JSON list of C-alpha atoms and ligand atoms in Angstrom, two decimals:
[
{"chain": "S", "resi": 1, "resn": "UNK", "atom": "CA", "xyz": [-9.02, 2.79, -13.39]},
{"chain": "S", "resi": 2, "resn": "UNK", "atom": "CA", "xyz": [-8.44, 0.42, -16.06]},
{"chain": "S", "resi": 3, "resn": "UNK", "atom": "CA", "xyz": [-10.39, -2.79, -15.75]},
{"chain": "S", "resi": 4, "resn": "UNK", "atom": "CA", "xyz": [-9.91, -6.26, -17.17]},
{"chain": "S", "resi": 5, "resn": "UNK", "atom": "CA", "xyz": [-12.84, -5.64, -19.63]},
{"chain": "S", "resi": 6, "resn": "UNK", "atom": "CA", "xyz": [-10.87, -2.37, -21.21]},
{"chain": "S", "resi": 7, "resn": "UNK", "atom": "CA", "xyz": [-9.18, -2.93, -24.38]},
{"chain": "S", "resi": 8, "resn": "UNK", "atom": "CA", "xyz": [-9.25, -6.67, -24.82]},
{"chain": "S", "resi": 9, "resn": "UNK", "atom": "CA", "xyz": [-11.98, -7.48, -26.73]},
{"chain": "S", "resi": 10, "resn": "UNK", "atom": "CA", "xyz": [-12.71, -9.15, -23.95]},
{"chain": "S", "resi": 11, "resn": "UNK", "atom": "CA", "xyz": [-17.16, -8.34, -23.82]},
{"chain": "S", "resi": 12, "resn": "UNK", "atom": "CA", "xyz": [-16.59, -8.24, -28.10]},
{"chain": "S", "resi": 13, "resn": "UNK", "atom": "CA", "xyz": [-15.18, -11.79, -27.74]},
{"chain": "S", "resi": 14, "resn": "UNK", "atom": "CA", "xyz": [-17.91, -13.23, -25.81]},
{"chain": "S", "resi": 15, "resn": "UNK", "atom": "CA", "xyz": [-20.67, -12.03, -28.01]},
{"chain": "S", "resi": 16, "resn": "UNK", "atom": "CA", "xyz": [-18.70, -13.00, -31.40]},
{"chain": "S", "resi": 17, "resn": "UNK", "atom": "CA", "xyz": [-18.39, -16.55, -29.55]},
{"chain": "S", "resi": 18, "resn": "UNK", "atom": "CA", "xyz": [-22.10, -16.97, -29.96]},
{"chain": "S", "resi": 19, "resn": "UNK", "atom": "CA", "xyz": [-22.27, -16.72, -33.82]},
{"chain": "S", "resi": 20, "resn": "UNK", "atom": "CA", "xyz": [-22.51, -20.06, -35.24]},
{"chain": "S", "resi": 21, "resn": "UNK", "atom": "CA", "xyz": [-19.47, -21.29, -37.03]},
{"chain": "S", "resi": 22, "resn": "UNK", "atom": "CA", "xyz": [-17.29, -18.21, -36.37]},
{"chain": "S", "resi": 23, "resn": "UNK", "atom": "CA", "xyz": [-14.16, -18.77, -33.90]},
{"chain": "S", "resi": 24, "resn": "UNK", "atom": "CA", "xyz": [-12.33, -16.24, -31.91]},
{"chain": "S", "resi": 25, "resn": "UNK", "atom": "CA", "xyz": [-9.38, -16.64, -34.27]},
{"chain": "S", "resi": 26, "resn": "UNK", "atom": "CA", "xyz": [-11.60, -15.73, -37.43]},
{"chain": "S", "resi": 27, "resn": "UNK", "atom": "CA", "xyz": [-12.90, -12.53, -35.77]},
{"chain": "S", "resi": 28, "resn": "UNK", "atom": "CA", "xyz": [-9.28, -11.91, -34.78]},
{"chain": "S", "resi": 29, "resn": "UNK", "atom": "CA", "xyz": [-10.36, -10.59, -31.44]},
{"chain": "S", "resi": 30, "resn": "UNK", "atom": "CA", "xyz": [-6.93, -9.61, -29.10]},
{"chain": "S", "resi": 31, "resn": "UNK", "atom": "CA", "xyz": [-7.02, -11.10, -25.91]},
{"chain": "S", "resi": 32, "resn": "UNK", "atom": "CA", "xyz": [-4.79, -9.65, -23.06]},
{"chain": "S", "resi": 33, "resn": "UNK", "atom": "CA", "xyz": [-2.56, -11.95, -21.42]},
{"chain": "S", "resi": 34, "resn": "UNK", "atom": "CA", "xyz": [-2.68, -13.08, -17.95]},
{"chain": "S", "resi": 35, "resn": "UNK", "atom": "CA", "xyz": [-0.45, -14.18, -14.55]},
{"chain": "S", "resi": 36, "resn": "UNK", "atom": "CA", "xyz": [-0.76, -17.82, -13.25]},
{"chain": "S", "resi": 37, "resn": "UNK", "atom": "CA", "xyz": [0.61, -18.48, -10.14]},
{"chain": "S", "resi": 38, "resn": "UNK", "atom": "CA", "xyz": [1.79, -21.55, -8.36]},
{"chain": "S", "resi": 39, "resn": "UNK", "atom": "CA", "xyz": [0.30, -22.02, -4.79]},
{"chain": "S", "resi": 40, "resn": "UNK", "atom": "CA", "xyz": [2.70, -23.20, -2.45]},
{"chain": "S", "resi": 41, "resn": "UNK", "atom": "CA", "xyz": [6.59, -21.93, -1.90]},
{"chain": "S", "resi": 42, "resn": "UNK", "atom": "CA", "xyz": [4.88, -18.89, -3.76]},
{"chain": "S", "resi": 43, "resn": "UNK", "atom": "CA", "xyz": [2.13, -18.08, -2.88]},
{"chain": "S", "resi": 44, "resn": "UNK", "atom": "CA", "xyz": [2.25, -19.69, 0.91]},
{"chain": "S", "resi": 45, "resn": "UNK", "atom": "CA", "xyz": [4.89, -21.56, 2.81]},
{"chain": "S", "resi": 46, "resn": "UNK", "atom": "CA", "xyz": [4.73, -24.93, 0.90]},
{"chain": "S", "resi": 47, "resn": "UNK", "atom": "CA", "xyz": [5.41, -27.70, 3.40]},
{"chain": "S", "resi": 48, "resn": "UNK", "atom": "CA", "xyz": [2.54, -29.98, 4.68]},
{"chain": "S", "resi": 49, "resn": "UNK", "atom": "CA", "xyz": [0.05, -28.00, 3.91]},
{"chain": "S", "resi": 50, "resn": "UNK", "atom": "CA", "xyz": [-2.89, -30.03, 4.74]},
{"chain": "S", "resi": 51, "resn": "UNK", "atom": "CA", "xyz": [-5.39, -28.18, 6.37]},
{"chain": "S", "resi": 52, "resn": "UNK", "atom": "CA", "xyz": [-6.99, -24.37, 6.97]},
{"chain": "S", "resi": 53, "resn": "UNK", "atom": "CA", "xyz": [-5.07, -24.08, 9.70]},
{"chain": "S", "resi": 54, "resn": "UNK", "atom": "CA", "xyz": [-1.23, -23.98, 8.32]},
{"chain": "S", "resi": 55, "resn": "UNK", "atom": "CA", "xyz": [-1.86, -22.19, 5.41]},
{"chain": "S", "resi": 56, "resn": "UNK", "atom": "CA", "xyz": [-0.10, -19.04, 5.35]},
{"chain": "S", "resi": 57, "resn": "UNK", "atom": "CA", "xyz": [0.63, -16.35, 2.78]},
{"chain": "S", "resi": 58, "resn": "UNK", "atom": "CA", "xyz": [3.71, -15.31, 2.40]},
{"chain": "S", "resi": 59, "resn": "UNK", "atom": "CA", "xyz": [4.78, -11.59, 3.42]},
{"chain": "S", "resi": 60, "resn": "UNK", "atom": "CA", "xyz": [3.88, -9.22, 0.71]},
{"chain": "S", "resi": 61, "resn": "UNK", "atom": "CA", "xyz": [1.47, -11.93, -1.27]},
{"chain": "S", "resi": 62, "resn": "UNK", "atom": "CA", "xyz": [-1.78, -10.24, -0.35]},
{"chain": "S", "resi": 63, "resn": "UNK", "atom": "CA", "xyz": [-0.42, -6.80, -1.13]},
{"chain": "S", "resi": 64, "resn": "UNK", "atom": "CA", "xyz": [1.07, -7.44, -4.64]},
{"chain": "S", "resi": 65, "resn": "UNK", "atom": "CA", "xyz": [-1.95, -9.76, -5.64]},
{"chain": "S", "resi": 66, "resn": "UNK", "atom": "CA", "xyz": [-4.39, -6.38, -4.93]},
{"chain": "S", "resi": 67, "resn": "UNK", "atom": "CA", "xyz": [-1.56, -4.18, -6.82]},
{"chain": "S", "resi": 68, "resn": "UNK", "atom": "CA", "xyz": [-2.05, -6.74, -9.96]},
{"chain": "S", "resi": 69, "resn": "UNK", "atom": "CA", "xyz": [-5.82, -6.87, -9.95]},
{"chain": "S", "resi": 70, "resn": "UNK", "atom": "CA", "xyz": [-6.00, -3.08, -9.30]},
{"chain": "S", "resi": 71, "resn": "UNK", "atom": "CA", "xyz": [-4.08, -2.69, -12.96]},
{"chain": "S", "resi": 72, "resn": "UNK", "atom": "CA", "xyz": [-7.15, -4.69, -14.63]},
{"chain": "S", "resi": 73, "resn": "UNK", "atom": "CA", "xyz": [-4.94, -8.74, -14.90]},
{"chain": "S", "resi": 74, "resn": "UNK", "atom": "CA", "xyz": [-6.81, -11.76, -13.89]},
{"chain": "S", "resi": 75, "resn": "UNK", "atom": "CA", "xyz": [-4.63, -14.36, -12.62]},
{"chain": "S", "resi": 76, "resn": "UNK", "atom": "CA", "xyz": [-5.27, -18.33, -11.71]},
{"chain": "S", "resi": 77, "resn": "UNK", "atom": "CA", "xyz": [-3.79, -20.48, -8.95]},
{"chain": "S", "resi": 78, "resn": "UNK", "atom": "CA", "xyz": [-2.55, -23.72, -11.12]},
{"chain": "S", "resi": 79, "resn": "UNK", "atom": "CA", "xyz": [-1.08, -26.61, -8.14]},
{"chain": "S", "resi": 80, "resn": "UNK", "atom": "CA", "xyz": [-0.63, -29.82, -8.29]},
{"chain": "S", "resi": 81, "resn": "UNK", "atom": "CA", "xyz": [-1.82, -31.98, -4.97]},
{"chain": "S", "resi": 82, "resn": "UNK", "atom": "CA", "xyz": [-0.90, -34.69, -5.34]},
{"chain": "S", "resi": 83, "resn": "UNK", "atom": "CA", "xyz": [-1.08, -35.36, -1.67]},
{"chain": "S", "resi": 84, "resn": "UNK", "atom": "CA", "xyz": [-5.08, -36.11, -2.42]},
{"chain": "S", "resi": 85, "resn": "UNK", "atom": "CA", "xyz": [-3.69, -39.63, -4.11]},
{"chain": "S", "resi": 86, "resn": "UNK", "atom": "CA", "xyz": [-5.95, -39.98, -6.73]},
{"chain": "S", "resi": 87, "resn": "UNK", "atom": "CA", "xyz": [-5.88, -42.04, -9.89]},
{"chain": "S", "resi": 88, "resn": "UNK", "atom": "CA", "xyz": [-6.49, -41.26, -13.48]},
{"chain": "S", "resi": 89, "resn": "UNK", "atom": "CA", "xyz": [-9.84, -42.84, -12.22]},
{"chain": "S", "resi": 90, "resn": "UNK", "atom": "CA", "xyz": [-10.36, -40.62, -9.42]},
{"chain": "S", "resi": 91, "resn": "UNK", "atom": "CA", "xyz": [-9.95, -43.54, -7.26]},
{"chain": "S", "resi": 92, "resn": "UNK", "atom": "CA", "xyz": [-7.88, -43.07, -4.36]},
{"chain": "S", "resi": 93, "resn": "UNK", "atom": "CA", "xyz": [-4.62, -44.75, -5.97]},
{"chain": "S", "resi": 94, "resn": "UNK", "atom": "CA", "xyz": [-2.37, -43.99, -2.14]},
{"chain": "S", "resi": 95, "resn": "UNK", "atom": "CA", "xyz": [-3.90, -45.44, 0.78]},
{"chain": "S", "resi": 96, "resn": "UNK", "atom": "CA", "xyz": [-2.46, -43.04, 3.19]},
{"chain": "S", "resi": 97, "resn": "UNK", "atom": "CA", "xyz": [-3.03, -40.01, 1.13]},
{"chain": "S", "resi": 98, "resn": "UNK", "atom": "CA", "xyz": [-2.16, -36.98, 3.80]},
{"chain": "S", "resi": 99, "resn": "UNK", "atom": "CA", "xyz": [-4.78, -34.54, 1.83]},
{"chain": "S", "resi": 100, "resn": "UNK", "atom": "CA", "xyz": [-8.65, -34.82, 1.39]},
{"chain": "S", "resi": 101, "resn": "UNK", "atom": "CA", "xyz": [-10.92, -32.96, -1.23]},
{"chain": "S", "resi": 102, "resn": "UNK", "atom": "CA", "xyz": [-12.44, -31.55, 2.11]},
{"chain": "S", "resi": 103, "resn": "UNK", "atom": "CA", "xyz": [-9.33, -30.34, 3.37]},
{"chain": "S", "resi": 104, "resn": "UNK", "atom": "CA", "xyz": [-8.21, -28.65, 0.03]},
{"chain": "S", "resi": 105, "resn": "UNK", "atom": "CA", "xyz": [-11.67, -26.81, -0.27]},
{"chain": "S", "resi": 106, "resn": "UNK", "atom": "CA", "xyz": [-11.18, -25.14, 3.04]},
{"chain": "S", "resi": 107, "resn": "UNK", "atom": "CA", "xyz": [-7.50, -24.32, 2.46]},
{"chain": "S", "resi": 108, "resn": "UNK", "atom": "CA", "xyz": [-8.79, -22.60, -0.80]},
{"chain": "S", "resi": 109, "resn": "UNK", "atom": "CA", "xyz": [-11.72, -20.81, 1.54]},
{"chain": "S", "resi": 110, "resn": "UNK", "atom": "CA", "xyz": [-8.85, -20.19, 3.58]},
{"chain": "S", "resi": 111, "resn": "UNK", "atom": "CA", "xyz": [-6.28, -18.57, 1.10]},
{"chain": "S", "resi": 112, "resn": "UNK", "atom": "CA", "xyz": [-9.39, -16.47, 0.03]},
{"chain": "S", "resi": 113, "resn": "UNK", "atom": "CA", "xyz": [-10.27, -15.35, 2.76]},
{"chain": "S", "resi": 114, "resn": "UNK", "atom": "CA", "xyz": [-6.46, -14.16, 3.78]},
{"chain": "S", "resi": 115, "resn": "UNK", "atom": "CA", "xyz": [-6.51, -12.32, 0.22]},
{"chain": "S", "resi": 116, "resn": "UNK", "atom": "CA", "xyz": [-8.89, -10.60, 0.52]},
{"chain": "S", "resi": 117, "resn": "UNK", "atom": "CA", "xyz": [-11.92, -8.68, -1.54]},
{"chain": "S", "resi": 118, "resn": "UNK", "atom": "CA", "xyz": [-9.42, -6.82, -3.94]},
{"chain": "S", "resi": 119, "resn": "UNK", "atom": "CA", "xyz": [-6.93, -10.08, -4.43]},
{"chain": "S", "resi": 120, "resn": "UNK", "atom": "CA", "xyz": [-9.25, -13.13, -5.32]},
{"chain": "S", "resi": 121, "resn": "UNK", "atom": "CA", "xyz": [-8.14, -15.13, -7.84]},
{"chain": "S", "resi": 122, "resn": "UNK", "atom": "CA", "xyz": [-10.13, -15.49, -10.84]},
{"chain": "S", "resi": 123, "resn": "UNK", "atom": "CA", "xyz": [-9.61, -19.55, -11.15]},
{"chain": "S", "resi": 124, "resn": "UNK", "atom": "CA", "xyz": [-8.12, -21.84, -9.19]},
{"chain": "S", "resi": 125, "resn": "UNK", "atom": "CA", "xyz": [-7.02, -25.24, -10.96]},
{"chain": "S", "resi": 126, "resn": "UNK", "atom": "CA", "xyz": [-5.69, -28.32, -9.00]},
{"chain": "S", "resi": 127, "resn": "UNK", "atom": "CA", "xyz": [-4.35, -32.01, -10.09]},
{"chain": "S", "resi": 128, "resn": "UNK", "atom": "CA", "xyz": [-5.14, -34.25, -7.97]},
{"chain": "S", "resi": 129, "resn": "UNK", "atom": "CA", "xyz": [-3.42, -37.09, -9.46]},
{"chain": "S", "resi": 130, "resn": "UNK", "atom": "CA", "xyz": [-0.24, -38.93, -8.52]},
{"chain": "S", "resi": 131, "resn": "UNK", "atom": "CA", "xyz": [2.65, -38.90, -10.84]},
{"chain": "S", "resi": 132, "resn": "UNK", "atom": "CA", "xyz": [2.12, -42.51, -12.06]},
{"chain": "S", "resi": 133, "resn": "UNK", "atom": "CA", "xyz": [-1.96, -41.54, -13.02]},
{"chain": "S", "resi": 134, "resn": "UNK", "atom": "CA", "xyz": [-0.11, -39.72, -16.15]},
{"chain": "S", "resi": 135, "resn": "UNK", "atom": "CA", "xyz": [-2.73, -37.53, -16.21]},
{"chain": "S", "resi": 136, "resn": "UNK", "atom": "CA", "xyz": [-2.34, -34.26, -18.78]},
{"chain": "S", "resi": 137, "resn": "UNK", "atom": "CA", "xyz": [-3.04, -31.92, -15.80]},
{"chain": "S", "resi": 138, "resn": "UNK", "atom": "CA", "xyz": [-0.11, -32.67, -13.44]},
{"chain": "S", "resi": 139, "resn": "UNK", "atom": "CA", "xyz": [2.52, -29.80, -14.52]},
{"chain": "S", "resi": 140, "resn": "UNK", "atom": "CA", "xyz": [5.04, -30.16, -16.01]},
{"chain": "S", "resi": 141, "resn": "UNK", "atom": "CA", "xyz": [1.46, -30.88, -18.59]},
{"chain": "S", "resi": 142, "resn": "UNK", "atom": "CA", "xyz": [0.27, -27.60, -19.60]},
{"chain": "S", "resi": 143, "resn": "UNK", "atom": "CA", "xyz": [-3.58, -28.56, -19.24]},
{"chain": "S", "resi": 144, "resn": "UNK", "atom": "CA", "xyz": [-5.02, -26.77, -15.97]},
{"chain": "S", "resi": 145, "resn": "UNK", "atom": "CA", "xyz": [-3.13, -23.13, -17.31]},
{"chain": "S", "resi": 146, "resn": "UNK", "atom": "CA", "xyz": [-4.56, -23.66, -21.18]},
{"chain": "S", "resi": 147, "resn": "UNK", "atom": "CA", "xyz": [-8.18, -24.28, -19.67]},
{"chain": "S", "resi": 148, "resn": "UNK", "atom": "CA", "xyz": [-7.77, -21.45, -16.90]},
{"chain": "S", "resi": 149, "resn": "UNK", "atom": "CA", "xyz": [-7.04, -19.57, -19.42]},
{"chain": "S", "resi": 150, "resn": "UNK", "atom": "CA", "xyz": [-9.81, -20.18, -21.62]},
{"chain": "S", "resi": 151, "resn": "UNK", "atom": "CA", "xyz": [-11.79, -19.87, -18.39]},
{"chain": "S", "resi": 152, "resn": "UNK", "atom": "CA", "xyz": [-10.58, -16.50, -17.99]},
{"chain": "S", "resi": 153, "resn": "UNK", "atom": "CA", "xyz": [-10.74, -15.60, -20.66]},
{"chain": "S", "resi": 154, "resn": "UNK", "atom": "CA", "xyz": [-6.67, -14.29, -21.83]},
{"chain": "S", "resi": 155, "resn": "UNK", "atom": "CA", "xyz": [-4.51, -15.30, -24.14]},
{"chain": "S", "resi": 156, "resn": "UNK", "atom": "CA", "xyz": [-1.53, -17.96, -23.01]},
{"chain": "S", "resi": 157, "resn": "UNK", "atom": "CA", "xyz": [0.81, -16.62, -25.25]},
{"chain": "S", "resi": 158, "resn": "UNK", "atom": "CA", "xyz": [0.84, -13.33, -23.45]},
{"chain": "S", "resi": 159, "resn": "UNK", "atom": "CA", "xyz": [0.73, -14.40, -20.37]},
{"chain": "S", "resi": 160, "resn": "UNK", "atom": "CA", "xyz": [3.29, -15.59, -16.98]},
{"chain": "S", "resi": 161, "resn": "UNK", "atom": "CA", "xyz": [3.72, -18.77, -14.84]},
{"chain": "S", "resi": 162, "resn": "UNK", "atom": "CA", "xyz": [5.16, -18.12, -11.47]},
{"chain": "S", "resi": 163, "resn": "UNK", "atom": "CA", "xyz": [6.36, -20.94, -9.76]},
{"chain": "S", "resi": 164, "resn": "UNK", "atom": "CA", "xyz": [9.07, -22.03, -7.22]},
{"chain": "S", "resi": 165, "resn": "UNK", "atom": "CA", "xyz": [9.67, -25.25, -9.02]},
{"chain": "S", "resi": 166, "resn": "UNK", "atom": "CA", "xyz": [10.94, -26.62, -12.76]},
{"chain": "S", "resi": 167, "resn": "UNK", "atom": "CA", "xyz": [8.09, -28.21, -13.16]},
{"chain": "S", "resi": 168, "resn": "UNK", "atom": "CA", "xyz": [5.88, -25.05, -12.82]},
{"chain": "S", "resi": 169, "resn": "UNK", "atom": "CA", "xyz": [8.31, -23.11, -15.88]},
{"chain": "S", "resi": 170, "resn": "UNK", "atom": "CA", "xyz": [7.94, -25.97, -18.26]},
{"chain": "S", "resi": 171, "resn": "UNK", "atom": "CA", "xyz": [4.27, -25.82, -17.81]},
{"chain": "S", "resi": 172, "resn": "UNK", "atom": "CA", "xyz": [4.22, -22.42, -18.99]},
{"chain": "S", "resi": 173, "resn": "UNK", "atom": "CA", "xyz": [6.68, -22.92, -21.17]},
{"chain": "S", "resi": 174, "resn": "UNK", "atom": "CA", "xyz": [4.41, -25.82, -22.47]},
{"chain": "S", "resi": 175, "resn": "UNK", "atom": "CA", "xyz": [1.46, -23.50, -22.22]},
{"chain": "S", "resi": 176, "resn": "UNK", "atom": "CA", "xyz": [3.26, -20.76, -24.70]},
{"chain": "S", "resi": 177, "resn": "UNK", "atom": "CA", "xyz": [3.61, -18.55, -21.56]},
{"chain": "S", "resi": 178, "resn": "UNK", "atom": "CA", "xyz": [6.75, -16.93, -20.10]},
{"chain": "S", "resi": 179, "resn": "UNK", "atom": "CA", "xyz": [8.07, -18.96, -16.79]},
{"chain": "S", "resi": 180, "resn": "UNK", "atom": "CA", "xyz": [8.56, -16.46, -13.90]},
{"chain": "S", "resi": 181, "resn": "UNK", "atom": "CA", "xyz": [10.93, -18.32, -10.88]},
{"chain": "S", "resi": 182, "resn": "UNK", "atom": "CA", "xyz": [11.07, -17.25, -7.56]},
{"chain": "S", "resi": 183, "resn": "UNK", "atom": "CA", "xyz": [13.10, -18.00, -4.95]},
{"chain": "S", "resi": 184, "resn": "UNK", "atom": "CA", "xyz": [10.49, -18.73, -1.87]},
{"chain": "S", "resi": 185, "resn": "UNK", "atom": "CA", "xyz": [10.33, -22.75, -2.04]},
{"chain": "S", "resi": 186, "resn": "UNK", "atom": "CA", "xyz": [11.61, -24.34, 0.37]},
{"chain": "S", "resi": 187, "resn": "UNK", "atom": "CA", "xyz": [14.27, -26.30, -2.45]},
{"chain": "S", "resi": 188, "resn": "UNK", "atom": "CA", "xyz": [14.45, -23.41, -4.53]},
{"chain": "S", "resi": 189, "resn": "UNK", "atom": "CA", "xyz": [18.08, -22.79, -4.69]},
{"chain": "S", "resi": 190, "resn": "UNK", "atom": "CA", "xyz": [18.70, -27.04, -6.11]},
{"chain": "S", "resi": 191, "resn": "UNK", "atom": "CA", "xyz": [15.80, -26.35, -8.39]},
{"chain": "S", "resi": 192, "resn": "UNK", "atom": "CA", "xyz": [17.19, -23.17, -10.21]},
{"chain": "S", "resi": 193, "resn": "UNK", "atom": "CA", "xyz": [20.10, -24.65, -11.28]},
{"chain": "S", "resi": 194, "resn": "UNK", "atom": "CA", "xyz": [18.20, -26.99, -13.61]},
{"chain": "S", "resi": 195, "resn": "UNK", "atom": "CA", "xyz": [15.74, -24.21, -14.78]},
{"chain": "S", "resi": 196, "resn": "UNK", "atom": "CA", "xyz": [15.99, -23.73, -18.66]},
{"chain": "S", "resi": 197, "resn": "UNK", "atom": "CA", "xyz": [18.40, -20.78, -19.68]},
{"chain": "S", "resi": 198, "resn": "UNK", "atom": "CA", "xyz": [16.71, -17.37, -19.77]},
{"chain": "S", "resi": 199, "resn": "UNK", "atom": "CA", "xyz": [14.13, -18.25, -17.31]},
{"chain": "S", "resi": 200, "resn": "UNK", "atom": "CA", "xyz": [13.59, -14.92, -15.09]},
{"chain": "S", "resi": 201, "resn": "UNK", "atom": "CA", "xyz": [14.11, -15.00, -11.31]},
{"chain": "S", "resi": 202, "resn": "UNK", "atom": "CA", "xyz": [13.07, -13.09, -8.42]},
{"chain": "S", "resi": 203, "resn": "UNK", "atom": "CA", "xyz": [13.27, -12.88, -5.06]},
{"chain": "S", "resi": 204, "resn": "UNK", "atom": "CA", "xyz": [9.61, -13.73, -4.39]},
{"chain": "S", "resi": 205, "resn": "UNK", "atom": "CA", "xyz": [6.02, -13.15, -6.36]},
{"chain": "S", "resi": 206, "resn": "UNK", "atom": "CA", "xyz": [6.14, -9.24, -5.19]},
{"chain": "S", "resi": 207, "resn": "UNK", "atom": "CA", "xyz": [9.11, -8.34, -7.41]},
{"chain": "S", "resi": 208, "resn": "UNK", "atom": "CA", "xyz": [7.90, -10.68, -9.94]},
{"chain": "S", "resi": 209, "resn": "UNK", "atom": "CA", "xyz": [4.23, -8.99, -10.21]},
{"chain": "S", "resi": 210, "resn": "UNK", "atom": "CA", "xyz": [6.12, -5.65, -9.63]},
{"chain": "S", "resi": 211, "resn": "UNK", "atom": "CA", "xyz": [8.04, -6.60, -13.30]},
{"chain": "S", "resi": 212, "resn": "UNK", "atom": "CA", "xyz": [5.10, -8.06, -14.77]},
{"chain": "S", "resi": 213, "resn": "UNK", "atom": "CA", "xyz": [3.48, -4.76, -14.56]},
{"chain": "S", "resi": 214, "resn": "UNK", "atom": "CA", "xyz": [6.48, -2.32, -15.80]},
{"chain": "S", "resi": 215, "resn": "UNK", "atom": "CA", "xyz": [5.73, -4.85, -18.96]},
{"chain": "S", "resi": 216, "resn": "UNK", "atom": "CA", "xyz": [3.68, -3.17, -22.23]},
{"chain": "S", "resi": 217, "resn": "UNK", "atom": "CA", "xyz": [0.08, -4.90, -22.20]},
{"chain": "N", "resi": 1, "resn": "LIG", "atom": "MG1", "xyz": [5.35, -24.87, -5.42]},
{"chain": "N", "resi": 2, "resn": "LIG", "atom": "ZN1", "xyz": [-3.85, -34.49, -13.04]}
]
C-alpha cells in the first residue's frame, strides 16, 4: 500500500527544511495535496453539540475516513466553535457561552475514539472566537486550513474543503483549495443556493471522499 510518505517529497522536504537559508519553494520539493473536513453537519450531526455524549458520526463517516487514509491522504478537522465565546483576547467575550475548552477536548477524545485506529485525523484546528473577535481563524478566514496544512505537511493548492456551510467553501476557496459541499447540515439546502458557481456537491462526505479519490494525485 501506498503511504502518505510515497512520492511527495514529503521525508526529502523535511530534511531540505533544515538547510539554512534554503526554502521548500527553492528546492522545488512537490507536496501532495490534502482533504480538510468540516466537523459538524459533516462529519457528525451538527446541532448542540456540547458534550461527549451527543456527538455522533454520521452513517458512513468512519468507513470513508479509513477508505481515505488507507490510499496514503492526511486530512484535518478545521471548525469553528464559537459556542466557547472567546475574545480575540481569549477572554470569555459571552457570558453564557454553552461550550467549554473541557467539553470540546472530550468531544474531540470522543470523535476519535468513534473513528477509530485506521481514521484519525492528522490535525484538528478549532476557532474559538466569536464573530465580532475578527479573528483570522474563524472561516470564512483561511488561517486554521493554511497552518494545518503546513502542519501536515501538503500543499493547499492541491487540496479539498468539505463543509456543509458557505462559510466552509470560501475558506478553501481562500486557502487556494477546491470547496467540496455536502448536503448533511441541518440548513444545507438555504445554504447551497448562495454557494459560489461551480462549487461541487454531494450527498454527504462518503461520495465526496469516494470522488476525491477517482481524482489523479
Ligand atoms: Mg458545519
Ligand atoms: Zn478565531
Amino acid at each position: 500500500m501506498k503511504s502518505a510518505d510515497e512520492g511527495c517529497g514529503i521525508e526529502l522536504t523535511k530534511d531540505l527544511s533544515q538547510i539554512e537559508g534554503l526554502s521548500t519553494a527553492d528546492a522545488a520539493v512537490e507536496l501532495c495535496g490534502g482533504v480538510f473536513s468540516d466537523r459538524d453537519g459533516v462529519m457528525n450531526e451538527g446541532i448542540n453539540v456540547d458534550g461527549p455524549a451527543n456527538f455522533r458520526l454520521l452513517r458512513g463517516v468512519k468507513e470513508a475516513f479509513e477508505k481515505l487514509k488507507a490510499a496514503g491522504k492526511k486530512y484535518g478537522v478545521i471548525t469553528n466553535q464559537g459556542g466557547l465565546g472567546e475574545d480575540i483576547d481569549g477572554k470569555i467575550a459571552w457570558p453564557s457561552h454553552p461550550l467549554t475548552r473541557e467539553a470540546l477536548a472530550a468531544i474531540h477524545a470522543e470523535m476519535k475514539k468513534q473513528l477509530g485506529p485506521k481514521a484519525q485525523p492528522d490535525v484538528i484546528k478549532f476557532c474559538p472566537h466569536l464573530t465580532k473577535a475578527k479573528c483570522k481563524c474563524r472561516k470564512p478566514q483561511p488561517a486554521m486550513l493554511l497552518e494545518a496544512a503546513a502542519e501536515m505537511n501538503v500543499d493547499p493548492r492541491k487540496s479539498y474543503m468539505i463543509g456543509d456551510r458557505v462559510t466552509d467553501i470560501e475558506c478553501g476557496i481562500n486557502a487556494g483549495a477546491v470547496g467540496i459541499f455536502v448536503l448533511t447540515g441541518h440548513d444545507s439546502e438555504n445554504e447551497r443556493k448562495l454557494l459560489p458557481d461551480g462549487t461541487l456537491v454531494f450527498p454527504s462526505v462518503v461520495e465526496a471522499i469516494d470522488w476525491i479519490l477517482e481524482q489523479p494525485a
